[in-house]
XYZ file of C-alpha atoms in Angstrom:
764
model
C -3.340 -7.802 -4.804
C -3.058 -8.774 -1.545
C -5.120 -10.599 0.816
C -7.497 -8.117 3.319
C -10.327 -6.321 0.929
C -9.037 -3.672 3.058
C -5.714 -4.629 1.159
C -6.932 -5.469 -2.161
C -7.179 -1.793 -3.736
C -6.683 1.549 -2.695
C -10.018 3.475 -1.967
C -11.481 5.815 -4.436
C -9.962 8.821 -2.618
C -6.361 7.011 -2.851
C -6.718 6.459 -6.904
C -8.175 9.032 -7.172
C -4.405 10.336 -5.895
C -2.803 7.407 -8.316
C -4.477 9.126 -11.266
C -3.355 12.971 -10.860
C 0.265 11.829 -10.339
C -0.985 9.488 -13.800
C -1.407 12.453 -15.692
C 0.673 14.644 -14.016
C 4.249 13.026 -14.120
C 4.649 14.688 -17.403
C 3.785 18.377 -17.172
C 6.846 19.678 -15.301
C 4.864 23.026 -14.762
C 6.203 25.046 -11.578
C 5.557 28.593 -10.236
C 7.221 31.082 -13.541
C 7.219 35.227 -12.624
C 3.712 36.599 -11.692
C 1.077 37.554 -14.490
C -2.310 37.941 -14.433
C -5.684 35.641 -13.270
C -6.623 34.583 -17.190
C -10.068 34.340 -18.012
C -12.125 30.994 -17.491
C -15.311 29.233 -16.835
C -14.769 25.733 -16.413
C -17.444 23.290 -19.343
C -19.665 21.148 -17.645
C -17.596 18.292 -17.853
C -14.419 16.395 -19.532
C -15.864 14.929 -22.072
C -18.059 17.680 -22.959
C -18.362 18.826 -26.576
C -17.468 22.425 -25.652
C -14.355 21.212 -23.832
C -12.348 21.225 -27.046
C -12.276 24.543 -27.809
C -12.695 26.032 -23.952
C -9.030 24.593 -23.995
C -7.419 25.109 -26.732
C -9.222 29.076 -26.014
C -7.613 29.111 -22.884
C -3.876 27.436 -24.405
C -4.097 30.430 -27.250
C -3.976 33.548 -24.811
C -2.213 31.873 -21.810
C 1.415 30.895 -24.971
C 1.698 34.822 -25.612
C 2.513 34.736 -21.693
C 3.646 32.861 -20.479
C 7.387 32.108 -18.912
C 9.616 29.889 -16.999
C 12.943 30.566 -16.408
C 13.977 27.218 -16.254
C 14.033 25.584 -19.951
C 13.684 21.959 -20.002
C 10.133 22.893 -17.876
C 9.376 25.607 -20.451
C 10.062 23.324 -23.629
C 8.002 20.491 -21.763
C 5.218 22.852 -20.758
C 5.304 25.283 -23.979
C 4.563 21.474 -25.962
C 1.639 21.240 -24.233
C 0.103 24.323 -24.997
C 0.622 24.117 -28.627
C -0.800 20.288 -28.635
C -3.925 21.856 -27.049
C -3.828 24.998 -28.814
C -3.627 22.983 -32.703
C 0.133 23.457 -33.300
C 1.173 19.735 -33.530
C 4.463 21.237 -36.070
C 5.563 24.111 -33.712
C 5.291 21.487 -30.319
C 6.720 18.708 -31.840
C 10.085 20.801 -33.107
C 9.427 22.099 -29.186
C 10.101 18.413 -27.765
C 12.774 17.271 -30.250
C 14.917 20.630 -28.618
C 13.564 19.553 -25.135
C 14.809 15.651 -26.420
C 17.934 17.610 -27.648
C 18.684 19.415 -24.081
C 18.742 16.371 -21.678
C 19.802 14.002 -24.222
C 23.566 13.534 -21.827
C 22.009 14.081 -18.950
C 18.926 11.592 -19.680
C 21.201 9.181 -20.924
C 21.736 6.442 -18.787
C 18.328 6.936 -17.037
C 15.202 4.780 -18.147
C 12.291 6.953 -20.255
C 10.169 8.786 -18.975
C 6.969 9.644 -19.831
C 7.275 12.482 -22.081
C 8.279 10.424 -24.058
C 4.164 9.360 -24.799
C 4.278 12.731 -25.933
C 6.954 12.903 -28.387
C 5.246 10.294 -30.327
C 1.728 11.560 -30.362
C 2.840 15.220 -30.983
C 4.570 13.693 -34.537
C 1.720 11.356 -34.482
C -0.475 14.966 -34.842
C 1.753 16.055 -36.832
C 2.057 13.340 -40.043
C -0.787 13.613 -39.724
C -2.654 16.988 -40.551
C 0.948 17.450 -43.124
C 0.175 14.086 -45.430
C -3.394 14.027 -44.614
C -3.640 10.842 -43.376
C -5.955 9.281 -41.007
C -4.700 9.063 -37.122
C -4.902 5.584 -37.416
C -2.083 5.271 -39.849
C -0.117 8.387 -38.625
C 0.123 7.472 -34.974
C 0.405 3.930 -36.399
C 3.849 5.056 -37.835
C 5.139 7.047 -34.997
C 4.683 4.844 -32.550
C 7.039 2.162 -35.039
C 10.440 5.082 -35.591
C 10.202 5.071 -31.844
C 9.522 2.012 -29.173
C 10.711 -0.981 -31.528
C 13.976 1.183 -31.116
C 14.626 0.679 -27.160
C 15.807 -1.480 -25.144
C 13.297 -3.958 -23.570
C 12.843 -2.159 -20.469
C 11.986 1.213 -21.364
C 10.644 -0.412 -24.312
C 7.733 -2.010 -21.219
C 8.295 1.103 -19.314
C 6.551 3.200 -23.165
C 4.119 0.533 -23.920
C 2.999 -0.344 -20.432
C 1.995 3.608 -20.047
C 0.005 3.816 -23.485
C -2.256 0.593 -22.078
C -3.144 2.947 -19.130
C -7.381 3.578 -20.045
C -8.640 7.164 -21.147
C -11.366 7.152 -18.347
C -8.089 7.051 -15.287
C -7.640 10.744 -17.368
C -10.923 11.659 -18.104
C -12.031 11.184 -14.471
C -8.181 13.776 -13.305
C -9.359 16.370 -15.486
C -12.675 15.960 -14.011
C -11.593 16.536 -10.711
C -9.702 19.846 -11.941
C -12.662 21.911 -13.713
C -14.537 20.754 -10.974
C -12.162 22.309 -8.520
C -12.232 25.671 -10.912
C -16.034 25.216 -10.699
C -17.798 28.725 -10.118
C -15.190 31.273 -10.587
C -14.206 33.457 -13.186
C -10.449 33.401 -13.234
C -7.689 30.892 -13.138
C -3.779 31.737 -11.587
C -1.447 30.123 -14.628
C -0.177 27.775 -12.346
C -3.394 25.984 -12.798
C -3.975 26.584 -15.979
C -0.950 25.338 -16.411
C -2.323 22.058 -14.646
C -5.191 21.904 -16.278
C -3.123 22.191 -19.935
C -1.439 19.134 -18.928
C -5.005 16.704 -17.586
C -7.046 18.205 -20.533
C -3.859 17.306 -23.521
C -3.788 14.066 -21.234
C -7.342 12.682 -21.952
C -7.285 13.993 -25.128
C -4.501 12.175 -26.285
C -5.082 8.763 -24.780
C -8.966 9.052 -26.173
C -7.626 10.213 -29.403
C -4.342 6.530 -29.670
C -6.914 3.989 -27.059
C -8.787 1.760 -29.896
C -5.237 1.131 -31.895
C -2.553 2.008 -29.135
C -3.300 -2.574 -27.353
C -2.150 -4.547 -31.128
C 0.539 -2.032 -31.848
C 1.802 -3.127 -28.099
C 1.433 -6.548 -28.709
C 2.878 -6.407 -31.673
C 6.426 -5.268 -30.182
C 5.448 -7.771 -27.730
C 5.626 -10.359 -30.196
C 9.450 -9.687 -31.523
C 10.256 -8.666 -27.916
C 9.196 -11.751 -25.816
C 7.775 -15.629 -25.286
C 5.130 -16.597 -23.919
C 3.669 -19.737 -22.510
C 0.154 -18.551 -21.127
C -0.968 -22.915 -21.070
C 1.334 -24.460 -19.053
C -0.518 -26.888 -16.641
C 2.093 -28.563 -12.968
C 0.948 -31.842 -11.826
C 0.509 -32.141 -7.988
C 1.331 -35.922 -6.389
C -2.426 -35.878 -5.134
C -3.828 -35.231 -8.615
C -4.083 -31.007 -8.413
C -2.282 -29.126 -11.168
C -0.833 -25.253 -10.583
C -1.725 -23.052 -14.069
C 2.278 -21.570 -14.844
C 2.037 -18.449 -17.246
C 5.648 -17.725 -18.524
C 7.752 -14.682 -20.764
C 11.364 -14.801 -21.263
C 13.164 -12.366 -23.774
C 13.302 -14.164 -27.288
C 16.942 -15.686 -27.975
C 18.806 -14.591 -25.232
C 22.833 -15.903 -25.740
C 22.053 -17.934 -22.069
C 19.887 -19.729 -19.894
C 18.380 -16.952 -16.778
C 17.363 -16.843 -13.709
C 13.414 -16.726 -13.331
C 11.700 -15.208 -10.860
C 7.939 -16.522 -9.332
C 4.840 -15.495 -7.981
C 2.943 -17.815 -6.704
C -0.629 -16.151 -6.421
C -4.120 -16.725 -6.243
C -4.910 -13.124 -8.651
C -4.818 -13.297 -12.215
C -5.506 -9.556 -12.191
C -1.960 -7.877 -11.641
C 0.932 -9.672 -13.423
C 4.229 -9.013 -13.369
C 6.117 -11.464 -15.933
C 6.275 -9.576 -18.566
C 8.048 -6.524 -16.303
C 9.848 -8.809 -14.667
C 11.608 -10.165 -18.813
C 11.923 -7.006 -19.698
C 14.563 -6.933 -16.684
C 16.223 -9.603 -18.137
C 14.994 -12.441 -16.183
C 12.289 -15.114 -17.495
C 9.153 -14.167 -15.340
C 6.563 -16.683 -14.643
C 3.571 -16.717 -13.226
C 2.022 -19.825 -11.276
C -1.267 -20.750 -9.819
C -2.011 -21.789 -6.451
C -4.573 -24.549 -6.932
C -7.908 -23.502 -7.438
C -6.682 -19.840 -8.057
C -7.312 -19.364 -12.001
C -9.693 -17.675 -12.779
C -12.823 -20.548 -13.171
C -10.490 -22.932 -11.143
C -12.240 -22.080 -7.410
C -12.248 -22.717 -4.463
C -8.812 -22.921 -2.849
C -8.487 -22.979 0.598
C -5.909 -20.086 1.430
C -2.548 -20.498 3.877
C -2.927 -25.107 3.366
C -0.806 -25.929 0.444
C 1.006 -22.901 -0.946
C 4.119 -24.350 0.088
C 3.929 -27.065 -1.567
C 2.497 -25.654 -4.684
C 5.353 -22.791 -4.602
C 8.198 -26.276 -4.881
C 5.620 -27.759 -7.900
C 6.356 -24.453 -9.623
C 10.326 -24.014 -8.879
C 11.397 -27.311 -9.609
C 8.895 -27.020 -12.780
C 11.221 -24.104 -13.542
C 14.402 -25.524 -12.970
C 13.778 -28.436 -15.921
C 13.114 -26.598 -18.498
C 15.711 -25.100 -20.725
C 15.614 -21.751 -20.780
C 16.083 -21.422 -16.654
C 19.923 -21.298 -15.321
C 18.772 -22.876 -12.106
C 18.027 -20.293 -9.791
C 15.008 -19.174 -8.556
C 14.271 -15.443 -6.670
C 10.074 -14.806 -5.829
C 8.149 -11.845 -5.020
C 5.263 -10.652 -4.123
C 2.989 -8.236 -2.037
C 0.710 -9.599 0.564
C -0.331 -12.914 0.225
C 2.248 -13.862 -2.388
C 4.474 -12.538 -0.436
C 3.232 -14.838 2.299
C 3.712 -17.596 -0.875
C 7.453 -16.795 -1.016
C 8.107 -17.196 2.686
C 5.911 -20.357 2.693
C 8.329 -21.531 0.200
C 11.803 -20.734 1.355
C 10.324 -22.542 4.818
C 10.549 -26.106 2.266
C 14.741 -24.788 1.526
C 14.089 -25.519 -2.453
C 17.701 -25.923 -3.580
C 17.141 -24.036 -6.480
C 15.301 -20.251 -4.437
C 18.263 -18.834 -4.080
C 16.243 -15.700 -2.845
C 13.058 -13.633 -2.007
C 11.759 -10.375 -2.371
C 8.395 -9.248 -0.536
C 6.477 -5.896 0.487
C 3.946 -6.457 3.252
C 3.720 -10.208 3.498
C 0.954 -11.126 4.639
C 1.512 -13.505 8.311
C -1.528 -16.651 8.383
C -2.308 -16.181 11.787
C -0.650 -13.022 12.758
C -2.150 -10.194 10.974
C -4.964 -12.323 9.063
C -7.395 -12.694 9.472
C -6.854 -10.916 12.736
C -4.758 -8.384 13.658
C -3.317 -7.915 17.436
C -6.104 -11.175 18.034
C -9.209 -9.463 16.230
C -10.493 -11.142 13.425
C -11.541 -8.003 10.603
C -14.361 -9.020 8.438
C -11.720 -8.158 5.610
C -10.900 -11.261 6.080
C -15.138 -12.996 5.566
C -14.964 -11.369 2.509
C -12.125 -12.585 1.085
C -12.524 -16.030 1.929
C -15.336 -16.549 0.980
C -14.319 -15.078 -2.835
C -11.538 -17.447 -2.632
C -13.501 -20.465 -2.238
C -16.735 -19.917 -4.246
C -17.161 -19.545 -7.539
C -19.397 -17.721 -7.775
C -20.364 -14.959 -10.421
C -21.756 -12.972 -8.214
C -19.728 -13.372 -5.541
C -16.913 -12.371 -7.831
C -18.805 -8.976 -9.063
C -19.991 -8.361 -5.491
C -16.305 -8.026 -4.107
C -14.353 -5.332 -5.154
C -18.098 -2.789 -3.786
C -17.103 -1.826 -0.977
C -20.249 0.735 -0.701
C -21.852 -2.687 0.036
C -19.554 -4.516 1.775
C -20.026 -1.395 4.465
C -23.252 -1.343 4.201
C -23.719 -5.402 5.831
C -20.671 -4.375 8.069
C -23.369 -2.313 9.753
C -25.988 -4.337 9.448
C -24.430 -7.318 11.334
C -23.553 -4.282 13.952
C -26.834 -3.134 14.328
C -28.868 -6.646 14.988
C -25.720 -7.757 17.766
C -25.519 -11.212 16.226
C -23.052 -12.826 17.225
C -19.564 -12.851 15.357
C -20.332 -16.167 13.540
C -23.328 -14.925 12.537
C -21.654 -12.757 10.158
C -22.265 -14.989 7.727
C -25.925 -15.863 7.783
C -26.799 -11.907 7.988
C -24.728 -11.625 4.525
C -26.676 -14.828 3.598
C -23.876 -16.296 2.033
C -22.596 -19.699 4.811
C -18.124 -19.562 4.533
C -17.038 -22.410 6.136
C -13.454 -21.905 5.808
C -14.115 -18.426 8.213
C -15.944 -20.663 10.572
C -12.247 -22.379 10.702
C -10.240 -20.003 10.971
C -12.927 -18.402 14.112
C -12.035 -22.312 15.445
C -8.081 -20.929 15.445
C -8.531 -17.346 17.668
C -5.197 -18.241 18.877
C -1.698 -18.552 17.150
C -1.843 -21.957 17.964
C -1.044 -25.155 15.420
C -3.488 -24.358 12.982
C -1.571 -20.361 12.057
C 2.113 -21.947 13.149
C 1.690 -24.825 10.614
C 1.306 -22.765 7.860
C 4.541 -19.665 8.455
C 8.430 -20.728 8.586
C 8.475 -22.082 12.203
C 11.800 -21.008 14.301
C 13.893 -24.370 12.802
C 12.815 -23.653 9.584
C 13.458 -19.621 9.887
C 17.320 -20.861 11.086
C 17.689 -22.450 7.520
C 16.404 -20.374 5.601
C 19.933 -18.675 4.430
C 19.310 -16.774 1.327
C 18.760 -13.659 0.864
C 15.895 -11.585 1.648
C 14.492 -7.728 0.963
C 11.188 -6.683 2.575
C 10.296 -4.063 1.846
C 6.523 -2.449 4.060
C 5.541 1.535 5.546
C 4.724 2.907 8.596
C 1.070 3.499 6.950
C 1.229 0.201 5.165
C -2.306 -2.229 7.223
C 0.538 -5.138 6.645
C 3.432 -3.717 8.007
C 3.254 -6.017 11.397
C 2.434 -8.802 9.459
C 6.572 -7.874 7.068
C 8.223 -7.198 11.138
C 7.389 -10.708 12.559
C 8.988 -12.175 9.064
C 11.920 -10.108 10.094
C 11.808 -10.295 13.536
C 11.594 -13.873 13.431
C 14.285 -14.650 10.434
C 16.611 -13.159 12.201
C 16.185 -14.198 16.085
C 16.835 -17.487 14.758
C 19.512 -17.331 12.360
C 21.783 -14.563 13.536
C 24.217 -14.441 10.419
C 20.233 -13.719 7.850
C 21.022 -12.068 4.612
C 17.642 -10.200 5.496
C 17.020 -6.826 4.244
C 14.346 -4.238 5.631
C 13.219 -0.650 4.259
C 10.357 0.705 5.868
C 9.850 4.426 4.994
C 6.173 6.553 4.631
C 4.414 4.016 2.586
C 1.017 2.689 2.571
C 0.068 -1.220 0.818
C -0.486 0.465 -2.213
C 3.051 0.916 -2.584
C 4.454 -1.723 -5.186
C 1.402 -1.265 -7.363
C 1.488 2.645 -8.094
C 4.820 3.907 -5.701
C 4.856 6.376 -2.985
C 2.674 9.081 -3.548
C 4.122 12.666 -2.897
C 0.719 13.576 -1.050
C -0.734 10.397 0.807
C -4.143 10.861 2.500
C -3.297 14.177 2.843
C 0.452 14.021 4.357
C 3.144 15.527 2.060
C 5.733 12.853 1.544
C 8.717 13.745 2.608
C 11.018 14.133 -1.276
C 13.493 11.790 0.244
C 11.184 8.655 0.370
C 9.917 9.546 -3.604
C 11.454 6.605 -4.153
C 10.760 4.172 -7.215
C 10.272 1.372 -4.304
C 9.061 -1.331 -7.393
C 12.653 -0.401 -9.930
C 14.660 -0.845 -6.698
C 12.805 -4.171 -6.226
C 14.323 -5.008 -9.308
C 17.778 -2.933 -8.186
C 18.057 -5.622 -5.364
C 18.101 -8.948 -7.593
C 20.109 -8.083 -10.540
C 22.651 -7.587 -6.934
C 21.678 -11.181 -6.376
C 21.867 -13.187 -9.716
C 23.685 -11.048 -11.538
C 26.995 -9.750 -9.757
C 25.466 -5.623 -9.421
C 25.743 -3.115 -7.181
C 24.542 -3.359 -4.028
C 20.943 -0.421 -4.029
C 22.850 2.766 -1.598
C 19.311 2.372 -0.042
C 19.825 -0.359 0.854
C 23.630 -1.215 2.234
C 22.458 -2.135 5.917
C 19.572 -4.424 7.548
C 17.457 -1.376 7.872
C 16.824 1.071 6.112
C 14.025 3.856 7.214
C 13.123 7.529 6.118
C 12.956 10.124 9.525
C 10.083 11.637 8.586
C 9.876 15.414 9.281
C 14.183 15.037 8.672
C 13.517 14.188 5.157
C 16.795 11.700 5.048
C 17.293 8.189 5.304
C 18.817 7.041 8.243
C 20.878 2.805 8.172
C 21.060 0.518 11.102
C 22.150 -2.634 11.764
C 18.553 -3.701 13.499
C 15.224 -2.951 14.523
C 16.725 -1.614 18.453
C 20.244 -0.397 17.109
C 17.493 2.832 15.317
C 16.820 4.828 18.520
C 19.288 6.468 21.017
C 16.895 6.243 24.474
C 13.098 5.753 26.070
C 11.183 8.990 26.646
C 8.912 8.110 29.704
C 5.407 9.478 29.480
C 3.427 8.593 32.030
C -0.455 9.367 32.001
C -1.490 11.812 34.180
C -5.635 11.612 34.624
C -5.874 15.124 36.064
C -7.932 16.682 32.831
C -6.900 20.052 31.909
C -8.818 22.486 28.710
C -6.811 19.330 26.488
C -8.020 17.031 28.067
C -5.271 14.882 29.883
C -1.648 15.010 29.798
C 1.174 12.637 28.979
C 4.662 13.867 31.413
C 8.029 13.167 32.188
C 6.818 13.297 36.189
C 6.262 9.630 38.018
C 2.699 11.282 40.120
C 3.188 11.112 43.341
C -0.121 10.591 44.014
C -1.748 7.644 42.062
C -4.908 7.947 40.668
C -7.206 7.533 37.344
C -9.258 8.217 34.886
C -12.992 6.173 34.426
C -13.530 5.303 30.776
C -17.072 4.006 30.058
C -18.140 2.458 27.103
C -21.652 1.169 26.615
C -21.050 -1.403 24.182
C -25.002 -2.550 23.790
C -24.650 1.024 22.249
C -25.367 0.701 18.176
C -26.142 4.220 17.388
C -21.887 5.083 15.698
C -22.696 2.315 13.339
C -21.849 4.098 10.728
C -18.774 5.808 12.466
C -15.207 4.323 11.135
C -11.564 5.552 11.192
C -10.369 8.386 9.214
C -8.283 7.674 6.380
C -6.699 11.027 6.824
C -3.479 10.907 7.993
C -3.328 15.302 8.991
C -6.045 16.732 10.458
C -7.579 19.838 12.320
C -9.498 17.183 14.578
C -8.274 14.811 16.222
C -10.882 12.150 16.011
C -11.205 9.955 19.192
C -14.163 6.993 19.428
C -14.198 5.567 22.810
C -11.607 6.601 24.324
C -9.008 8.737 26.006
C -6.539 11.245 24.951
C -3.604 12.137 26.844
C -1.317 14.786 25.571
C 2.400 15.957 26.484
C 3.966 19.099 27.543
C 5.509 21.708 23.393
C 9.092 19.704 22.831
C 11.869 22.600 23.390
C 14.548 21.903 20.594
C 12.887 18.500 17.743
C 12.731 15.303 18.642
C 13.374 12.202 16.183
C 11.374 9.230 17.130
C 12.931 5.388 15.599
C 11.372 2.755 16.333
C 9.065 0.542 18.246
C 6.318 1.998 21.087
C 5.931 0.049 24.307
C 3.844 0.610 26.881
C 2.775 -0.577 30.749
C -1.031 -0.191 30.974
C -1.469 -0.715 35.630
C -5.947 -0.796 35.334
C -8.718 -2.438 36.243
C -11.542 -3.390 34.342
C -14.513 -4.976 35.568
C -14.593 -7.794 32.551
C -12.266 -10.730 31.858
C -10.797 -9.687 28.661
C -11.691 -6.331 27.130
C -10.282 -4.705 23.102
C -8.123 -1.937 23.012
C -6.529 -0.009 20.541
C -3.377 2.428 20.142
C -2.834 5.632 18.511
C 0.124 8.457 18.490
C 0.435 11.697 16.407
C 3.325 14.697 17.026
C 0.538 17.921 17.463
C 2.018 20.829 15.731
C 1.939 24.989 17.158
C -0.573 25.520 14.734
C -2.780 22.807 15.561
C -2.554 20.449 12.950
C -1.663 16.530 14.034
C -0.059 13.678 11.867
C -0.386 9.982 12.186
C 2.790 8.620 13.517
C 1.916 5.173 11.668
C -1.444 4.316 10.504
C -4.012 2.028 10.899
C -4.034 2.462 15.191
C -2.157 -0.745 16.855
C -5.282 -2.442 17.912
C -5.195 -5.421 20.479
C -6.872 -7.782 22.196
C -5.346 -7.023 25.789
C -5.976 -11.942 27.561
C -3.035 -12.187 23.993
C -1.122 -8.552 24.558
C 1.352 -10.571 26.412
C 1.425 -14.155 24.165
C -0.294 -14.172 21.378
C -0.083 -18.889 22.023
C -2.049 -18.795 25.307
C -4.935 -16.859 26.254
C -4.373 -15.701 29.447
C -7.659 -13.751 30.642
C -8.217 -10.634 32.919
C -9.347 -10.407 36.451
C -12.304 -8.438 36.688
C -12.763 -6.080 39.627
C -8.503 -6.312 40.284
C -5.834 -3.988 39.933
C -3.213 -5.498 36.992
C -1.015 -4.516 34.522
C -0.180 -4.703 30.962
C 2.923 -4.440 28.726
C 1.609 -4.057 25.820
C 4.312 -3.786 22.749
C 2.898 -3.133 19.168
C 4.639 -5.294 16.187
C 4.711 -1.565 14.545
C 8.166 0.797 14.281
C 8.157 4.047 13.132
C 9.980 6.826 12.837
C 9.743 10.801 12.644
C 11.400 14.072 12.857
C 9.474 15.655 15.414
C 9.002 19.886 15.690
C 9.928 22.028 18.531
C 6.572 23.346 19.335
C 5.252 20.937 18.902
C 3.134 17.821 20.859
C 3.260 14.430 20.874
C -0.492 12.759 21.690
C -1.398 8.998 22.696
C -5.095 8.478 22.227
C -6.072 5.017 23.714
C -9.371 3.579 23.190
C -11.949 0.155 23.582
C -12.557 -1.672 20.063
C -16.283 -1.323 18.891
C -16.240 -0.513 15.648
C -18.754 -2.147 12.985
C -15.752 -4.054 10.585
C -14.140 -5.677 13.648
C -15.320 -8.627 16.049
C -16.702 -7.315 19.659
C -14.941 -8.977 22.606
C -18.044 -7.700 25.581
C -15.492 -9.223 28.157
C -17.034 -12.545 29.020
C -13.585 -14.271 29.157
C -15.478 -17.447 26.970
C -14.861 -17.795 22.863
C -15.524 -14.672 21.626
C -16.703 -15.447 18.149
C -19.882 -16.973 20.312
C -20.919 -13.889 22.088
C -23.190 -11.584 21.131
C -24.940 -7.496 22.478
C -26.862 -9.826 25.235
C -23.745 -10.219 27.081
C -23.673 -6.690 26.755
C -26.083 -5.438 29.002
C -23.734 -3.167 31.576
C -21.576 -0.382 29.912
C -17.598 -2.355 29.871
C -15.435 -0.171 32.840
C -12.152 0.484 33.092
C -9.799 2.794 35.989
C -6.574 3.579 34.087
C -4.289 4.146 36.760
C -1.729 6.995 37.021
C 1.348 5.688 37.063
C 0.174 4.029 33.801
C 2.696 4.567 31.387
C 4.742 4.839 27.154
C 8.016 4.778 26.345
C 9.088 6.241 23.372
C 12.769 5.555 21.455
C 13.914 8.435 20.974
C 17.361 10.347 19.730
C 17.745 14.029 20.113
């Protein structure tokens, strides 16, 4: 779980997309010979009393006409149809035949989700043939399969078993809703619906017994200690839990996560991969022990946990650390102190305090108030409300509409938050934040292998790239590997989605990055081969080209740069991006009323591809159509020539590919937001000169890679930041958190001159 509430978990829509992936990942349905649609009227609800009969009828009518040329896919889908039709014995035979066909091909692979249905079909067959209760039949089927698996395969299957039935109910309900009002269903859709119903039915049936069976299997495999406490000088203690394989032949290396969250726990997963899995909770971080103060003691806590680990009889003296978001930060905090037993760290979207949180681009985010309140308060009401996005959205709008100072956010929310106020007192990357991250000298001494994973659509990408850039800058021999692709912040929790927020991800990018992390640890600790995807320092997927590329550095990603000037003349599609520098300088005037609150409900759209460009308080610039495919890879930059009637302003930049058909595809997301007075130096504020023409050089801490199609256009959206979930910069030049709507009586006006330009890293 990461630091900001926007990263704490997937949004409702993203969660549902994830649920559909869980349901359908074991469902290999595809196109087959064209056959007539089937008559079908969807039942009112997934758990309606009529649904079993309706779905059984559909399966029975589809079975005689079902066709599929791929034998494996045919057997898998046939077994699903047979189970829903109630013929479990036939389904069991079909699944046995499928296993026999796949035996040689799958011998070196981890088990697949299909094993869930192997066990279920056999259990239902035992229930029918032996006339025993389903719980007894399922126990027998489970016990004949799971204990024979190795630890890793057993972990995968039992983790899938523990998914709760509501997950599958919601996925089935979405498919039923898509059929609402229709009288027929195509056969491809019918098979998908059959699988969704089977998943819900199966999980609902075995849910009451599976937890006890999994616990019994775990007790045979692992030794668990949930009660260890480590004393730290000064009287503090940190809680530790440990999971290790039982009776290993020798001491093992440990993988440590230092976290504050009780929810996601990878200790058993680490043990299933042949490591000692240790989860340590920062002082005050275990449920019931808060409050805690983030970014103060994590390095010392990590060092104490590592020292405790290496003293245990099961430890071989080597420790690796891993984590995402906040836990990624704690790994860097540990590495900064260079404990001799720490041999490697692997992070995903690691938070860099003062860089990408609690402010990003030096602009404070309301999610920082939310998260710090959660961290520093042990109240049950805060614990419950933290995950209620609608509540926080309403509170953000309440503050925004009030026009009050940003420092009054806690008063508007009626929840004082001293930590958030402390953070507001440090708006620059001053020693307060610098102390939280490794110093240049500490980066230079980090000589252990490091793996960083992030994504073009990850809010935490700037933090991840900050660590990578600083480490490789100050340690020229840094053993640091970067993996980046079309991923968001949830990729380590649920792996890449085939469709991410409406955008179809390249098949090449659908990599199990979570498992890849273990393969990398195996290379470090067990001498295994380097994973092929991690062969060089920078490894990136080129969206649209469906391929991975590898480079020696971020600078090596592109071959040249494409300079595009901001032509301020208005055309039918907005203003233009042109390769030719205008012979006569002109300007585009942008005016925004900072006191206007009619847009209190506006938020950037979540979709990564859309028919309509969502612009807000912004100007749009569009290039000419590309004459041939062009690859963009790396970091873009801009030189902005402008006049503004304020001493400061918060801006945002977004880039899109506009396809020939009109769709807009985000090249990265979220937009790059930044405070102009810190654009060139996050440590020292340099105010603008109100009313004077001046230049600003912008180098976003974001990279992307995409093959733009011939006929596509590059689109740049340049906006003034003003939204309910962000600090608002009214431009007085004073402490922004002290400004209020009273400072926005006159609109902000910017003249963007036509010799402004952006530089895009390209490879033709």
